[in-house]
mmCIF file with all atom_site columns, C-alpha atoms in Angstrom:
data_model
loop_
_atom_site.group_PDB
_atom_site.id
_atom_site.type_symbol
_atom_site.label_atom_id
_atom_site.label_alt_id
_atom_site.label_comp_id
_atom_site.label_asym_id
_atom_site.label_entity_id
_atom_site.label_seq_id
_atom_site.pdbx_PDB_ins_code
_atom_site.Cartn_x
_atom_site.Cartn_y
_atom_site.Cartn_z
_atom_site.occupancy
_atom_site.B_iso_or_equiv
_atom_site.pdbx_formal_charge
_atom_site.auth_seq_id
_atom_site.auth_comp_id
_atom_site.auth_asym_id
_atom_site.auth_atom_id
_atom_site.pdbx_PDB_model_num
ATOM 1   C CA . UNK A 1 1   ? -3.445  -19.758 36.598  1.00 0.00 ? 845  UNK A CA 1
ATOM 2   C CA . UNK A 1 2   ? -7.100  -20.182 35.551  1.00 0.00 ? 846  UNK A CA 1
ATOM 3   C CA . UNK A 1 3   ? -8.097  -22.665 33.439  1.00 0.00 ? 847  UNK A CA 1
ATOM 4   C CA . UNK A 1 4   ? -9.937  -21.005 31.116  1.00 0.00 ? 848  UNK A CA 1
ATOM 5   C CA . UNK A 1 5   ? -6.958  -17.891 30.622  1.00 0.00 ? 849  UNK A CA 1
ATOM 6   C CA . UNK A 1 6   ? -4.537  -20.639 30.118  1.00 0.00 ? 850  UNK A CA 1
ATOM 7   C CA . UNK A 1 7   ? -7.110  -21.609 27.169  1.00 0.00 ? 851  UNK A CA 1
ATOM 8   C CA . UNK A 1 8   ? -7.393  -18.449 25.879  1.00 0.00 ? 852  UNK A CA 1
ATOM 9   C CA . UNK A 1 9   ? -3.609  -17.619 25.886  1.00 0.00 ? 853  UNK A CA 1
ATOM 10  C CA . UNK A 1 10  ? -3.138  -20.689 23.948  1.00 0.00 ? 854  UNK A CA 1
ATOM 11  C CA . UNK A 1 11  ? -6.015  -20.105 21.173  1.00 0.00 ? 855  UNK A CA 1
ATOM 12  C CA . UNK A 1 12  ? -5.008  -16.379 20.905  1.00 0.00 ? 856  UNK A CA 1
ATOM 13  C CA . UNK A 1 13  ? -1.281  -17.688 20.159  1.00 0.00 ? 857  UNK A CA 1
ATOM 14  C CA . UNK A 1 14  ? -2.516  -20.333 17.753  1.00 0.00 ? 858  UNK A CA 1
ATOM 15  C CA . UNK A 1 15  ? -4.188  -18.038 15.870  1.00 0.00 ? 859  UNK A CA 1
ATOM 16  C CA . UNK A 1 16  ? -1.325  -15.040 15.632  1.00 0.00 ? 860  UNK A CA 1
ATOM 17  C CA . UNK A 1 17  ? 0.734   -18.239 14.423  1.00 0.00 ? 861  UNK A CA 1
ATOM 18  C CA . UNK A 1 18  ? -0.932  -19.176 11.384  1.00 0.00 ? 862  UNK A CA 1
ATOM 19  C CA . UNK A 1 19  ? 1.027   -17.011 8.445   1.00 0.00 ? 863  UNK A CA 1
ATOM 20  C CA . UNK A 1 20  ? -1.592  -15.113 6.442   1.00 0.00 ? 864  UNK A CA 1
ATOM 21  C CA . UNK A 1 21  ? -1.353  -15.930 2.891   1.00 0.00 ? 865  UNK A CA 1
ATOM 22  C CA . UNK A 1 22  ? -1.509  -13.495 0.068   1.00 0.00 ? 866  UNK A CA 1
ATOM 23  C CA . UNK A 1 23  ? -4.058  -13.929 -2.258  1.00 0.00 ? 867  UNK A CA 1
ATOM 24  C CA . UNK A 1 24  ? -3.827  -15.988 -4.991  1.00 0.00 ? 868  UNK A CA 1
ATOM 25  C CA . UNK A 1 25  ? -3.263  -14.234 -8.252  1.00 0.00 ? 869  UNK A CA 1
ATOM 26  C CA . UNK A 1 26  ? -2.634  -17.547 -10.621 1.00 0.00 ? 870  UNK A CA 1
ATOM 27  C CA . UNK A 1 27  ? -4.612  -17.684 -13.601 1.00 0.00 ? 871  UNK A CA 1
ATOM 28  C CA . UNK A 1 28  ? -5.318  -16.085 -17.183 1.00 0.00 ? 872  UNK A CA 1
ATOM 29  C CA . UNK A 1 29  ? -6.126  -12.183 -16.903 1.00 0.00 ? 873  UNK A CA 1
ATOM 30  C CA . UNK A 1 30  ? -7.251  -9.461  -19.103 1.00 0.00 ? 874  UNK A CA 1
ATOM 31  C CA . UNK A 1 31  ? -5.286  -6.300  -18.990 1.00 0.00 ? 875  UNK A CA 1
ATOM 32  C CA . UNK A 1 32  ? -6.798  -2.834  -20.102 1.00 0.00 ? 876  UNK A CA 1
ATOM 33  C CA . UNK A 1 33  ? -4.953  -0.050  -20.155 1.00 0.00 ? 877  UNK A CA 1
ATOM 34  C CA . UNK A 1 34  ? -6.105  3.730   -19.710 1.00 0.00 ? 878  UNK A CA 1
ATOM 35  C CA . UNK A 1 35  ? -2.735  5.781   -21.135 1.00 0.00 ? 879  UNK A CA 1
ATOM 36  C CA . UNK A 1 36  ? -2.400  9.037   -19.702 1.00 0.00 ? 880  UNK A CA 1
ATOM 37  C CA . UNK A 1 37  ? 0.808   9.838   -21.859 1.00 0.00 ? 881  UNK A CA 1
ATOM 38  C CA . UNK A 1 38  ? 2.150   8.295   -25.028 1.00 0.00 ? 882  UNK A CA 1
ATOM 39  C CA . UNK A 1 39  ? 4.727   9.333   -28.001 1.00 0.00 ? 883  UNK A CA 1
ATOM 40  C CA . UNK A 1 40  ? 2.256   8.076   -30.433 1.00 0.00 ? 884  UNK A CA 1
ATOM 41  C CA . UNK A 1 41  ? -1.008  8.110   -31.761 1.00 0.00 ? 885  UNK A CA 1
ATOM 42  C CA . UNK A 1 42  ? -1.035  4.255   -31.538 1.00 0.00 ? 886  UNK A CA 1
ATOM 43  C CA . UNK A 1 43  ? -2.801  2.912   -28.747 1.00 0.00 ? 887  UNK A CA 1
ATOM 44  C CA . UNK A 1 44  ? -1.639  0.279   -26.167 1.00 0.00 ? 888  UNK A CA 1
ATOM 45  C CA . UNK A 1 45  ? -3.919  -2.825  -26.769 1.00 0.00 ? 889  UNK A CA 1
ATOM 46  C CA . UNK A 1 46  ? -5.411  -5.205  -24.504 1.00 0.00 ? 890  UNK A CA 1
ATOM 47  C CA . UNK A 1 47  ? -3.430  -7.431  -23.195 1.00 0.00 ? 891  UNK A CA 1
ATOM 48  C CA . UNK A 1 48  ? -3.790  -11.111 -21.969 1.00 0.00 ? 892  UNK A CA 1
ATOM 49  C CA . UNK A 1 49  ? -1.426  -12.700 -19.596 1.00 0.00 ? 893  UNK A CA 1
ATOM 50  C CA . UNK A 1 50  ? -0.839  -16.042 -18.090 1.00 0.00 ? 894  UNK A CA 1
ATOM 51  C CA . UNK A 1 51  ? -0.044  -15.459 -14.632 1.00 0.00 ? 895  UNK A CA 1
ATOM 52  C CA . UNK A 1 52  ? 1.465   -18.756 -12.594 1.00 0.00 ? 896  UNK A CA 1
ATOM 53  C CA . UNK A 1 53  ? 2.040   -17.504 -9.152  1.00 0.00 ? 897  UNK A CA 1
ATOM 54  C CA . UNK A 1 54  ? 4.426   -19.923 -6.801  1.00 0.00 ? 898  UNK A CA 1
ATOM 55  C CA . UNK A 1 55  ? 4.532   -18.047 -3.284  1.00 0.00 ? 899  UNK A CA 1
ATOM 56  C CA . UNK A 1 56  ? 6.464   -14.834 -3.975  1.00 0.00 ? 900  UNK A CA 1
ATOM 57  C CA . UNK A 1 57  ? 7.515   -15.458 -7.682  1.00 0.00 ? 901  UNK A CA 1
ATOM 58  C CA . UNK A 1 58  ? 5.254   -14.536 -11.160 1.00 0.00 ? 902  UNK A CA 1
ATOM 59  C CA . UNK A 1 59  ? 5.782   -16.414 -14.141 1.00 0.00 ? 903  UNK A CA 1
ATOM 60  C CA . UNK A 1 60  ? 4.100   -16.763 -17.455 1.00 0.00 ? 904  UNK A CA 1
ATOM 61  C CA . UNK A 1 61  ? 3.265   -15.718 -20.685 1.00 0.00 ? 905  UNK A CA 1
ATOM 62  C CA . UNK A 1 62  ? 1.394   -13.140 -22.518 1.00 0.00 ? 906  UNK A CA 1
ATOM 63  C CA . UNK A 1 63  ? -0.396  -12.412 -25.766 1.00 0.00 ? 907  UNK A CA 1
ATOM 64  C CA . UNK A 1 64  ? -0.989  -8.772  -27.278 1.00 0.00 ? 908  UNK A CA 1
ATOM 65  C CA . UNK A 1 65  ? -3.003  -7.797  -30.577 1.00 0.00 ? 909  UNK A CA 1
ATOM 66  C CA . UNK A 1 66  ? -2.810  -3.749  -30.259 1.00 0.00 ? 910  UNK A CA 1
ATOM 67  C CA . UNK A 1 67  ? -0.541  -1.884  -32.292 1.00 0.00 ? 911  UNK A CA 1
ATOM 68  C CA . UNK A 1 68  ? 0.796   -5.074  -33.555 1.00 0.00 ? 912  UNK A CA 1
ATOM 69  C CA . UNK A 1 69  ? -0.186  -8.674  -32.346 1.00 0.00 ? 913  UNK A CA 1
ATOM 70  C CA . UNK A 1 70  ? 2.961   -10.636 -30.222 1.00 0.00 ? 914  UNK A CA 1
ATOM 71  C CA . UNK A 1 71  ? 3.749   -12.944 -27.830 1.00 0.00 ? 915  UNK A CA 1
ATOM 72  C CA . UNK A 1 72  ? 6.119   -13.173 -24.809 1.00 0.00 ? 916  UNK A CA 1
ATOM 73  C CA . UNK A 1 73  ? 7.034   -13.875 -21.591 1.00 0.00 ? 917  UNK A CA 1
ATOM 74  C CA . UNK A 1 74  ? 6.651   -12.410 -18.167 1.00 0.00 ? 918  UNK A CA 1
ATOM 75  C CA . UNK A 1 75  ? 8.590   -12.324 -14.912 1.00 0.00 ? 919  UNK A CA 1
ATOM 76  C CA . UNK A 1 76  ? 7.528   -10.501 -11.372 1.00 0.00 ? 920  UNK A CA 1
ATOM 77  C CA . UNK A 1 77  ? 6.868   -10.841 -7.867  1.00 0.00 ? 921  UNK A CA 1
ATOM 78  C CA . UNK A 1 78  ? 4.360   -11.083 -5.554  1.00 0.00 ? 922  UNK A CA 1
ATOM 79  C CA . UNK A 1 79  ? 4.182   -9.739  -1.671  1.00 0.00 ? 923  UNK A CA 1
ATOM 80  C CA . UNK A 1 80  ? 0.398   -8.910  -0.057  1.00 0.00 ? 924  UNK A CA 1
ATOM 81  C CA . UNK A 1 81  ? 0.962   -5.584  -0.554  1.00 0.00 ? 925  UNK A CA 1
ATOM 82  C CA . UNK A 1 82  ? 1.583   -5.719  -4.337  1.00 0.00 ? 926  UNK A CA 1
ATOM 83  C CA . UNK A 1 83  ? 2.550   -7.280  -7.545  1.00 0.00 ? 927  UNK A CA 1
ATOM 84  C CA . UNK A 1 84  ? 5.399   -6.178  -9.765  1.00 0.00 ? 928  UNK A CA 1
ATOM 85  C CA . UNK A 1 85  ? 5.328   -7.766  -13.542 1.00 0.00 ? 929  UNK A CA 1
ATOM 86  C CA . UNK A 1 86  ? 7.552   -7.098  -16.260 1.00 0.00 ? 930  UNK A CA 1
ATOM 87  C CA . UNK A 1 87  ? 6.140   -8.266  -19.942 1.00 0.00 ? 931  UNK A CA 1
ATOM 88  C CA . UNK A 1 88  ? 8.761   -8.746  -22.931 1.00 0.00 ? 932  UNK A CA 1
ATOM 89  C CA . UNK A 1 89  ? 7.119   -9.321  -26.095 1.00 0.00 ? 933  UNK A CA 1
ATOM 90  C CA . UNK A 1 90  ? 8.391   -9.385  -29.461 1.00 0.00 ? 934  UNK A CA 1
ATOM 91  C CA . UNK A 1 91  ? 7.533   -10.077 -33.356 1.00 0.00 ? 935  UNK A CA 1
ATOM 92  C CA . UNK A 1 92  ? 9.082   -7.347  -35.561 1.00 0.00 ? 936  UNK A CA 1
ATOM 93  C CA . UNK A 1 93  ? 10.256  -5.102  -32.500 1.00 0.00 ? 937  UNK A CA 1
ATOM 94  C CA . UNK A 1 94  ? 10.651  -5.456  -28.847 1.00 0.00 ? 938  UNK A CA 1
ATOM 95  C CA . UNK A 1 95  ? 8.248   -4.018  -26.695 1.00 0.00 ? 939  UNK A CA 1
ATOM 96  C CA . UNK A 1 96  ? 8.607   -4.140  -22.528 1.00 0.00 ? 940  UNK A CA 1
ATOM 97  C CA . UNK A 1 97  ? 5.476   -3.336  -20.484 1.00 0.00 ? 941  UNK A CA 1
ATOM 98  C CA . UNK A 1 98  ? 6.248   -3.047  -16.593 1.00 0.00 ? 942  UNK A CA 1
ATOM 99  C CA . UNK A 1 99  ? 3.300   -3.150  -14.080 1.00 0.00 ? 943  UNK A CA 1
ATOM 100 C CA . UNK A 1 100 ? 3.083   -2.076  -10.314 1.00 0.00 ? 944  UNK A CA 1
ATOM 101 C CA . UNK A 1 101 ? -0.306  -2.773  -9.011  1.00 0.00 ? 945  UNK A CA 1
ATOM 102 C CA . UNK A 1 102 ? -2.044  -4.835  -6.393  1.00 0.00 ? 946  UNK A CA 1
ATOM 103 C CA . UNK A 1 103 ? -5.255  -7.449  -6.205  1.00 0.00 ? 947  UNK A CA 1
ATOM 104 C CA . UNK A 1 104 ? -8.645  -5.988  -4.843  1.00 0.00 ? 948  UNK A CA 1
ATOM 105 C CA . UNK A 1 105 ? -11.142 -6.901  -2.591  1.00 0.00 ? 949  UNK A CA 1
ATOM 106 C CA . UNK A 1 106 ? -13.735 -6.809  -5.702  1.00 0.00 ? 950  UNK A CA 1
ATOM 107 C CA . UNK A 1 107 ? -11.173 -9.720  -7.489  1.00 0.00 ? 951  UNK A CA 1
ATOM 108 C CA . UNK A 1 108 ? -9.769  -7.051  -9.950  1.00 0.00 ? 952  UNK A CA 1
ATOM 109 C CA . UNK A 1 109 ? -6.381  -6.398  -10.575 1.00 0.00 ? 953  UNK A CA 1
ATOM 110 C CA . UNK A 1 110 ? -5.440  -2.420  -10.558 1.00 0.00 ? 954  UNK A CA 1
ATOM 111 C CA . UNK A 1 111 ? -2.253  -0.412  -10.883 1.00 0.00 ? 955  UNK A CA 1
ATOM 112 C CA . UNK A 1 112 ? 0.029   1.873   -12.913 1.00 0.00 ? 956  UNK A CA 1
ATOM 113 C CA . UNK A 1 113 ? 2.177   0.795   -15.937 1.00 0.00 ? 957  UNK A CA 1
ATOM 114 C CA . UNK A 1 114 ? 4.771   1.912   -18.494 1.00 0.00 ? 958  UNK A CA 1
ATOM 115 C CA . UNK A 1 115 ? 5.485   0.764   -21.801 1.00 0.00 ? 959  UNK A CA 1
ATOM 116 C CA . UNK A 1 116 ? 8.189   0.906   -24.450 1.00 0.00 ? 960  UNK A CA 1
ATOM 117 C CA . UNK A 1 117 ? 8.976   -0.414  -27.862 1.00 0.00 ? 961  UNK A CA 1
ATOM 118 C CA . UNK A 1 118 ? 12.556  -1.007  -29.714 1.00 0.00 ? 962  UNK A CA 1
ATOM 119 C CA . UNK A 1 119 ? 11.110  1.239   -32.263 1.00 0.00 ? 963  UNK A CA 1
ATOM 120 C CA . UNK A 1 120 ? 10.934  4.501   -30.062 1.00 0.00 ? 964  UNK A CA 1
ATOM 121 C CA . UNK A 1 121 ? 7.368   4.506   -28.902 1.00 0.00 ? 965  UNK A CA 1
ATOM 122 C CA . UNK A 1 122 ? 6.143   4.534   -25.319 1.00 0.00 ? 966  UNK A CA 1
ATOM 123 C CA . UNK A 1 123 ? 3.203   4.806   -23.239 1.00 0.00 ? 967  UNK A CA 1
ATOM 124 C CA . UNK A 1 124 ? 2.311   5.568   -19.335 1.00 0.00 ? 968  UNK A CA 1
ATOM 125 C CA . UNK A 1 125 ? -1.279  5.030   -17.990 1.00 0.00 ? 969  UNK A CA 1
ATOM 126 C CA . UNK A 1 126 ? -3.036  2.955   -15.457 1.00 0.00 ? 970  UNK A CA 1
ATOM 127 C CA . UNK A 1 127 ? -4.712  -0.416  -16.037 1.00 0.00 ? 971  UNK A CA 1
ATOM 128 C CA . UNK A 1 128 ? -7.515  -2.534  -14.574 1.00 0.00 ? 972  UNK A CA 1
ATOM 129 C CA . UNK A 1 129 ? -7.455  -6.424  -15.014 1.00 0.00 ? 973  UNK A CA 1
ATOM 130 C CA . UNK A 1 130 ? -10.283 -9.060  -15.029 1.00 0.00 ? 974  UNK A CA 1
ATOM 131 C CA . UNK A 1 131 ? -9.716  -12.843 -14.426 1.00 0.00 ? 975  UNK A CA 1
ATOM 132 C CA . UNK A 1 132 ? -11.061 -14.573 -17.722 1.00 0.00 ? 976  UNK A CA 1
ATOM 133 C CA . UNK A 1 133 ? -10.075 -18.290 -16.709 1.00 0.00 ? 977  UNK A CA 1
ATOM 134 C CA . UNK A 1 134 ? -8.327  -19.301 -13.337 1.00 0.00 ? 978  UNK A CA 1
ATOM 135 C CA . UNK A 1 135 ? -6.688  -21.575 -15.553 1.00 0.00 ? 979  UNK A CA 1
ATOM 136 C CA . UNK A 1 136 ? -3.002  -20.153 -16.861 1.00 0.00 ? 980  UNK A CA 1
ATOM 137 C CA . UNK A 1 137 ? -2.880  -23.010 -19.204 1.00 0.00 ? 981  UNK A CA 1
ATOM 138 C CA . UNK A 1 138 ? -5.697  -21.771 -21.189 1.00 0.00 ? 982  UNK A CA 1
ATOM 139 C CA . UNK A 1 139 ? -3.192  -18.985 -23.163 1.00 0.00 ? 983  UNK A CA 1
ATOM 140 C CA . UNK A 1 140 ? -1.727  -21.924 -25.125 1.00 0.00 ? 984  UNK A CA 1
ATOM 141 C CA . UNK A 1 141 ? -4.803  -21.714 -27.315 1.00 0.00 ? 985  UNK A CA 1
ATOM 142 C CA . UNK A 1 142 ? -5.367  -18.076 -27.354 1.00 0.00 ? 986  UNK A CA 1
ATOM 143 C CA . UNK A 1 143 ? -5.790  -16.698 -31.721 1.00 0.00 ? 987  UNK A CA 1
ATOM 144 C CA . UNK A 1 144 ? -7.780  -13.423 -30.970 1.00 0.00 ? 988  UNK A CA 1
ATOM 145 C CA . UNK A 1 145 ? -8.672  -11.060 -28.218 1.00 0.00 ? 989  UNK A CA 1
ATOM 146 C CA . UNK A 1 146 ? -12.195 -9.786  -28.716 1.00 0.00 ? 990  UNK A CA 1
ATOM 147 C CA . UNK A 1 147 ? -13.708 -6.510  -27.681 1.00 0.00 ? 991  UNK A CA 1
ATOM 148 C CA . UNK A 1 148 ? -16.073 -7.589  -25.366 1.00 0.00 ? 992  UNK A CA 1
ATOM 149 C CA . UNK A 1 149 ? -13.486 -9.539  -22.584 1.00 0.00 ? 993  UNK A CA 1
ATOM 150 C CA . UNK A 1 150 ? -13.683 -12.535 -25.032 1.00 0.00 ? 994  UNK A CA 1
ATOM 151 C CA . UNK A 1 151 ? -11.282 -15.248 -25.667 1.00 0.00 ? 995  UNK A CA 1
ATOM 152 C CA . UNK A 1 152 ? -11.547 -17.026 -28.821 1.00 0.00 ? 996  UNK A CA 1
ATOM 153 C CA . UNK A 1 153 ? -9.674  -20.480 -29.117 1.00 0.00 ? 997  UNK A CA 1
ATOM 154 C CA . UNK A 1 154 ? -9.075  -23.303 -31.046 1.00 0.00 ? 998  UNK A CA 1
ATOM 155 C CA . UNK A 1 155 ? -8.292  -27.109 -30.898 1.00 0.00 ? 999  UNK A CA 1
ATOM 156 C CA . UNK A 1 156 ? -5.210  -28.423 -32.222 1.00 0.00 ? 1000 UNK A CA 1
ATOM 157 C CA . UNK A 1 157 ? -4.637  -31.933 -33.397 1.00 0.00 ? 1001 UNK A CA 1
ATOM 158 C CA . UNK A 1 158 ? -1.033  -33.062 -32.037 1.00 0.00 ? 1002 UNK A CA 1
ATOM 159 C CA . UNK A 1 159 ? 0.971   -33.103 -35.760 1.00 0.00 ? 1003 UNK A CA 1
ATOM 160 C CA . UNK A 1 160 ? 1.838   -36.695 -37.507 1.00 0.00 ? 1004 UNK A CA 1
ATOM 161 C CA . UNK A 1 161 ? 5.406   -35.808 -37.921 1.00 0.00 ? 1005 UNK A CA 1
ATOM 162 C CA . UNK A 1 162 ? 7.543   -32.499 -36.566 1.00 0.00 ? 1006 UNK A CA 1
ATOM 163 C CA . UNK A 1 163 ? 10.339  -31.325 -37.803 1.00 0.00 ? 1007 UNK A CA 1
ATOM 164 C CA . UNK A 1 164 ? 13.121  -29.606 -35.753 1.00 0.00 ? 1008 UNK A CA 1
ATOM 165 C CA . UNK A 1 165 ? 12.828  -25.469 -35.669 1.00 0.00 ? 1009 UNK A CA 1
ATOM 166 C CA . UNK A 1 166 ? 15.167  -22.870 -37.266 1.00 0.00 ? 1010 UNK A CA 1
ATOM 167 C CA . UNK A 1 167 ? 17.105  -21.155 -34.652 1.00 0.00 ? 1011 UNK A CA 1
ATOM 168 C CA . UNK A 1 168 ? 17.090  -17.452 -34.794 1.00 0.00 ? 1012 UNK A CA 1
ATOM 169 C CA . UNK A 1 169 ? 19.847  -15.740 -34.120 1.00 0.00 ? 1013 UNK A CA 1
ATOM 170 C CA . UNK A 1 170 ? 20.478  -12.003 -34.157 1.00 0.00 ? 1014 UNK A CA 1
ATOM 171 C CA . UNK A 1 171 ? 23.356  -9.738  -34.861 1.00 0.00 ? 1015 UNK A CA 1
ATOM 172 C CA . UNK A 1 172 ? 23.832  -6.311  -33.247 1.00 0.00 ? 1016 UNK A CA 1
ATOM 173 C CA . UNK A 1 173 ? 25.845  -3.989  -34.604 1.00 0.00 ? 1017 UNK A CA 1
ATOM 174 C CA . UNK A 1 174 ? 26.120  -0.780  -33.333 1.00 0.00 ? 1018 UNK A CA 1
ATOM 175 C CA . UNK A 1 175 ? 28.460  2.926   -32.485 1.00 0.00 ? 1019 UNK A CA 1
ATOM 176 C CA . UNK A 1 176 ? 27.578  4.906   -29.430 1.00 0.00 ? 1020 UNK A CA 1
ATOM 177 C CA . UNK A 1 177 ? 25.421  7.031   -31.357 1.00 0.00 ? 1021 UNK A CA 1
ATOM 178 C CA . UNK A 1 178 ? 23.022  4.976   -33.006 1.00 0.00 ? 1022 UNK A CA 1
ATOM 179 C CA . UNK A 1 179 ? 19.837  3.011   -31.704 1.00 0.00 ? 1023 UNK A CA 1
ATOM 180 C CA . UNK A 1 180 ? 20.202  -1.259  -31.282 1.00 0.00 ? 1024 UNK A CA 1
ATOM 181 C CA . UNK A 1 181 ? 17.969  -3.294  -33.310 1.00 0.00 ? 1025 UNK A CA 1
ATOM 182 C CA . UNK A 1 182 ? 18.370  -6.569  -33.600 1.00 0.00 ? 1026 UNK A CA 1
ATOM 183 C CA . UNK A 1 183 ? 19.148  -8.169  -37.400 1.00 0.00 ? 1027 UNK A CA 1
ATOM 184 C CA . UNK A 1 184 ? 18.690  -11.485 -38.240 1.00 0.00 ? 1028 UNK A CA 1
ATOM 185 C CA . UNK A 1 185 ? 21.808  -13.047 -39.339 1.00 0.00 ? 1029 UNK A CA 1
ATOM 186 C CA . UNK A 1 186 ? 21.482  -14.898 -42.659 1.00 0.00 ? 1030 UNK A CA 1
#
């Protein structure tokens, strides 16, 4: 065989054997929702989501201001063809948002979502997300979500003394015909 042909074959094999890495979506993202259907007149506000991608596994935190200020955790999976994220938010009630989408060439995340709350409200539609900070740890200082894609922060000094946090336990009572709501145990 010709030396040039052998060299070309070896180069082609090396190029084809290099794994193709999926686009990294780690960072702080601002998710905006376009609600197509809802059981309530209240809109689902934007959600700030801190995404930490480790291979195909997604974890992180989430923060939402509307319909009520809530915090929560996310879990999900990522593949080159798209991602799936489930955010569980809580305050006085539980809100679950399921997002399915893909990373666009423009640096945006786009897709569809469904959301439901423990008090019977539900939303469905599409979303678009913009990267606000490549550092996902930035969410720890979020105090509010602005209308102009701005995130306000405040620095917090370390407390000099700490007191242990109270544990919250929920006692759930239900029958077959009732909706389940968590109730604090007194």
